[in-house]
mmCIF file of C-alpha atoms in Angstrom:
data_model
loop_
_atom_site.group_PDB
_atom_site.id
_atom_site.type_symbol
_atom_site.label_atom_id
_atom_site.label_comp_id
_atom_site.label_asym_id
_atom_site.label_seq_id
_atom_site.Cartn_x
_atom_site.Cartn_y
_atom_site.Cartn_z
ATOM 1 C CA MET A 1 77.284 29.824 46.111
ATOM 2 C CA SER A 2 75.002 28.371 44.025
ATOM 3 C CA THR A 3 75.238 24.549 43.737
ATOM 4 C CA THR A 4 74.645 22.569 39.993
ATOM 5 C CA ARG A 5 72.427 19.968 39.851
ATOM 6 C CA ARG A 6 73.725 17.510 37.206
ATOM 7 C CA GLN A 7 71.282 14.214 38.375
ATOM 8 C CA GLN A 8 67.782 13.554 37.515
ATOM 9 C CA PRO A 9 65.128 13.773 40.160
ATOM 10 C CA GLY A 10 65.761 10.940 42.897
ATOM 11 C CA ASP A 11 69.176 9.992 41.831
ATOM 12 C CA LEU A 12 70.529 10.549 45.176
ATOM 13 C CA GLY A 13 68.362 7.749 46.911
ATOM 14 C CA PRO A 14 64.740 6.194 46.686
ATOM 15 C CA GLU A 15 61.876 8.809 47.570
ATOM 16 C CA PRO A 16 60.783 7.837 50.990
ATOM 17 C CA ASP A 17 57.927 5.272 51.369
ATOM 18 C CA GLY A 18 55.090 7.756 51.599
ATOM 19 C CA VAL A 19 56.562 9.838 54.639
ATOM 20 C CA VAL A 20 56.986 13.249 54.103
ATOM 21 C CA GLY A 21 57.916 15.475 57.411
ATOM 22 C CA VAL A 22 61.050 15.509 59.432
ATOM 23 C CA PRO A 23 63.517 13.554 59.084
ATOM 24 C CA PRO A 24 64.338 11.065 61.898
ATOM 25 C CA GLY A 25 67.012 12.829 64.070
ATOM 26 C CA THR A 26 65.792 16.090 63.380
ATOM 27 C CA SER A 27 65.272 18.186 66.505
ATOM 28 C CA ALA A 28 61.745 20.251 66.761
ATOM 29 C CA GLY A 29 63.732 23.657 66.359
ATOM 30 C CA GLN A 30 65.001 22.324 63.107
ATOM 31 C CA ALA A 31 61.559 22.105 61.244
ATOM 32 C CA ARG A 32 58.960 24.374 60.808
ATOM 33 C CA CYS A 33 55.834 24.033 58.997
ATOM 34 C CA LEU A 34 53.311 26.482 57.375
ATOM 35 C CA ALA A 35 49.645 25.805 56.526
ATOM 36 C CA LEU A 36 48.982 27.456 53.199
ATOM 37 C CA ASN A 37 45.449 26.404 52.100
ATOM 38 C CA GLY A 38 42.918 29.272 51.602
ATOM 39 C CA ALA A 39 45.728 32.031 52.751
ATOM 40 C CA SER A 40 46.378 35.249 50.650
ATOM 41 C CA GLY A 41 49.631 36.444 49.437
ATOM 42 C CA ILE A 42 50.794 32.717 49.438
ATOM 43 C CA VAL A 43 54.364 33.065 47.946
ATOM 44 C CA PRO A 44 55.513 36.271 49.913
ATOM 45 C CA LEU A 45 53.898 34.519 52.972
ATOM 46 C CA ALA A 46 56.395 31.420 52.326
ATOM 47 C CA ARG A 47 59.260 33.458 51.393
ATOM 48 C CA ASP A 48 58.927 35.296 54.793
ATOM 49 C CA PHE A 49 58.150 32.149 56.467
ATOM 50 C CA THR A 50 61.299 30.709 55.249
ATOM 51 C CA ARG A 51 63.469 33.636 55.850
ATOM 52 C CA GLN A 52 62.347 33.541 59.276
ATOM 53 C CA ALA A 53 63.275 30.127 59.799
ATOM 54 C CA LEU A 54 66.815 30.896 57.951
ATOM 55 C CA TYR A 55 67.483 33.953 60.945
ATOM 56 C CA ASP A 56 66.363 31.153 63.504
ATOM 57 C CA TRP A 57 69.058 28.883 62.181
ATOM 58 C CA GLY A 58 71.709 31.246 61.684
ATOM 59 C CA TRP A 59 71.792 31.299 57.994
ATOM 60 C CA LEU A 60 70.889 35.028 58.084
ATOM 61 C CA PRO A 61 72.495 37.685 58.556
ATOM 62 C CA ALA A 62 74.967 36.169 56.249
ATOM 63 C CA ALA A 63 78.484 36.742 57.077
ATOM 64 C CA SER A 64 79.686 36.211 53.669
ATOM 65 C CA ALA A 65 78.679 36.374 50.086
ATOM 66 C CA ASP A 66 78.645 32.469 49.817
ATOM 67 C CA ARG A 67 76.075 32.389 52.863
ATOM 68 C CA ARG A 68 74.079 35.191 51.566
ATOM 69 C CA ALA A 69 73.900 33.433 48.009
ATOM 70 C CA ALA A 70 72.998 30.048 49.803
ATOM 71 C CA ALA A 71 69.861 32.055 51.582
ATOM 72 C CA GLU A 72 68.895 33.875 48.322
ATOM 73 C CA ASP A 73 69.015 30.420 46.879
ATOM 74 C CA VAL A 74 66.868 28.955 49.258
ATOM 75 C CA LEU A 75 64.173 31.843 48.962
ATOM 76 C CA LEU A 76 64.418 31.670 45.193
ATOM 77 C CA VAL A 77 63.386 27.877 45.289
ATOM 78 C CA VAL A 78 60.573 28.415 48.028
ATOM 79 C CA SER A 79 59.204 30.871 45.250
ATOM 80 C CA GLU A 80 59.183 28.434 42.565
ATOM 81 C CA LEU A 81 57.465 25.464 44.168
ATOM 82 C CA VAL A 82 55.019 27.566 45.670
ATOM 83 C CA THR A 83 54.437 29.510 42.670
ATOM 84 C CA ASN A 84 54.203 26.261 40.880
ATOM 85 C CA ALA A 85 51.425 24.859 43.062
ATOM 86 C CA CYS A 86 49.548 27.783 42.706
ATOM 87 C CA LEU A 87 49.843 27.835 38.722
ATOM 88 C CA HIS A 88 49.405 24.123 37.968
ATOM 89 C CA ALA A 89 48.043 22.437 41.237
ATOM 90 C CA GLU A 90 45.050 23.969 42.996
ATOM 91 C CA GLY A 91 47.360 25.885 45.196
ATOM 92 C CA PRO A 92 49.458 24.691 47.969
ATOM 93 C CA ASP A 93 48.388 23.257 50.997
ATOM 94 C CA GLU A 94 51.487 23.611 53.220
ATOM 95 C CA LEU A 95 55.288 23.970 53.496
ATOM 96 C CA THR A 96 57.680 22.524 55.449
ATOM 97 C CA VAL A 97 61.092 23.535 55.706
ATOM 98 C CA VAL A 98 63.500 21.332 57.458
ATOM 99 C CA CYS A 99 67.529 21.674 58.231
ATOM 100 C CA ASP A 100 69.820 19.010 59.449
ATOM 101 C CA GLY A 101 73.002 21.206 59.707
ATOM 102 C CA LYS A 102 74.260 19.919 56.107
ATOM 103 C CA VAL A 103 70.999 19.876 54.107
ATOM 104 C CA LEU A 104 67.857 22.090 54.099
ATOM 105 C CA ARG A 105 65.243 20.413 52.455
ATOM 106 C CA LEU A 106 61.442 22.490 51.314
ATOM 107 C CA GLU A 107 58.605 20.624 50.885
ATOM 108 C CA VAL A 108 55.433 21.845 49.164
ATOM 109 C CA SER A 109 52.144 19.638 49.614
ATOM 110 C CA ASP A 110 49.419 20.482 47.124
ATOM 111 C CA ARG A 111 45.964 18.831 45.919
ATOM 112 C CA GLY A 112 47.199 18.662 42.006
ATOM 113 C CA ALA A 113 47.813 15.444 40.221
ATOM 114 C CA GLY A 114 50.106 16.764 37.794
ATOM 115 C CA GLN A 115 54.155 15.830 37.534
ATOM 116 C CA PRO A 116 56.347 18.563 37.814
ATOM 117 C CA ALA A 117 59.365 18.737 35.510
ATOM 118 C CA PRO A 118 61.653 21.211 33.893
ATOM 119 C CA ARG A 119 60.289 22.032 30.328
ATOM 120 C CA THR A 120 62.159 20.611 27.690
ATOM 121 C CA PRO A 121 63.902 22.140 25.582
ATOM 122 C CA HIS A 122 64.671 25.133 28.066
ATOM 123 C CA ARG A 123 64.226 28.333 26.354
ATOM 124 C CA ALA A 124 66.271 31.086 28.365
ATOM 125 C CA GLY A 125 64.970 33.965 26.633
ATOM 126 C CA ARG A 126 61.096 33.365 26.682
ATOM 127 C CA PRO A 127 59.269 34.300 29.653
ATOM 128 C CA GLY A 128 57.529 31.775 31.879
ATOM 129 C CA GLY A 129 58.665 28.017 32.085
ATOM 130 C CA HIS A 130 61.680 28.325 34.143
ATOM 131 C CA GLY A 131 60.709 27.243 37.829
ATOM 132 C CA MET A 132 61.389 23.661 37.793
ATOM 133 C CA PHE A 133 64.528 24.346 35.671
ATOM 134 C CA ILE A 134 66.059 26.872 38.576
ATOM 135 C CA VAL A 135 64.818 24.303 40.889
ATOM 136 C CA GLN A 136 66.710 21.678 39.199
ATOM 137 C CA ARG A 137 69.881 23.791 38.804
ATOM 138 C CA LEU A 138 69.986 25.121 42.539
ATOM 139 C CA CYS A 139 69.257 22.172 44.522
ATOM 140 C CA LEU A 140 70.953 18.761 45.502
ATOM 141 C CA ASP A 141 68.406 16.752 44.736
ATOM 142 C CA TRP A 142 64.312 16.975 44.033
ATOM 143 C CA GLY A 143 61.338 14.936 43.459
ATOM 144 C CA VAL A 144 57.889 14.237 44.145
ATOM 145 C CA VAL A 145 56.208 11.884 46.788
ATOM 146 C CA ARG A 146 52.798 10.764 46.575
ATOM 147 C CA ARG A 147 50.560 8.995 49.148
ATOM 148 C CA PRO A 148 48.730 6.202 47.944
ATOM 149 C CA GLY A 149 44.788 6.616 48.259
ATOM 150 C CA THR A 150 45.267 10.430 48.860
ATOM 151 C CA PRO A 151 44.848 13.328 46.356
ATOM 152 C CA GLY A 152 47.900 15.447 45.694
ATOM 153 C CA LYS A 153 51.611 15.179 46.249
ATOM 154 C CA THR A 154 54.604 16.787 48.167
ATOM 155 C CA VAL A 155 57.201 18.051 45.650
ATOM 156 C CA TRP A 156 60.557 18.368 47.761
ATOM 157 C CA ALA A 157 63.907 20.061 47.133
ATOM 158 C CA GLU A 158 67.068 19.599 49.058
ATOM 159 C CA LEU A 159 69.997 22.425 49.162
ATOM 160 C CA ALA A 160 73.284 22.232 50.777
ATOM 161 C CA ALA A 161 73.523 24.199 53.851
ATOM 162 C CA PRO A 162 76.083 27.008 53.827
ATOM 163 C CA ALA A 163 79.678 26.188 54.925
#
């Protein structure tokens, strides 16, 4: 089951105070980080890394169509966030995947200065430009965190864990 996001980025609460990573109370077994700086085949690498985390956390193999759709949504969002960093932000530095049992959070850090946003107006019939629109539609919330005094940003997205 896919979720439809109706809020603007950050509507579910303020951005963290420059803190990116594992939320308080999350066990080490529920957080994974993958260095991507300088790697080749970055998008498939990020998808495979995330898929393995989903297997380890019991999302896969999926016992139902809803659970399978939830896992596919996660993999699609990872692909879109990493691809955006490749195309618009000098490439991704790191992928972090965190699950607290109810929400799965994806974070892609990069060195880019841009501000990701869905293209407006969205033109479904044209190639390209759909990445952040897809993220917006599939995720509960998403946003950007910048650390003062350092280049780059972290683009994060949160998806509901399957029931």
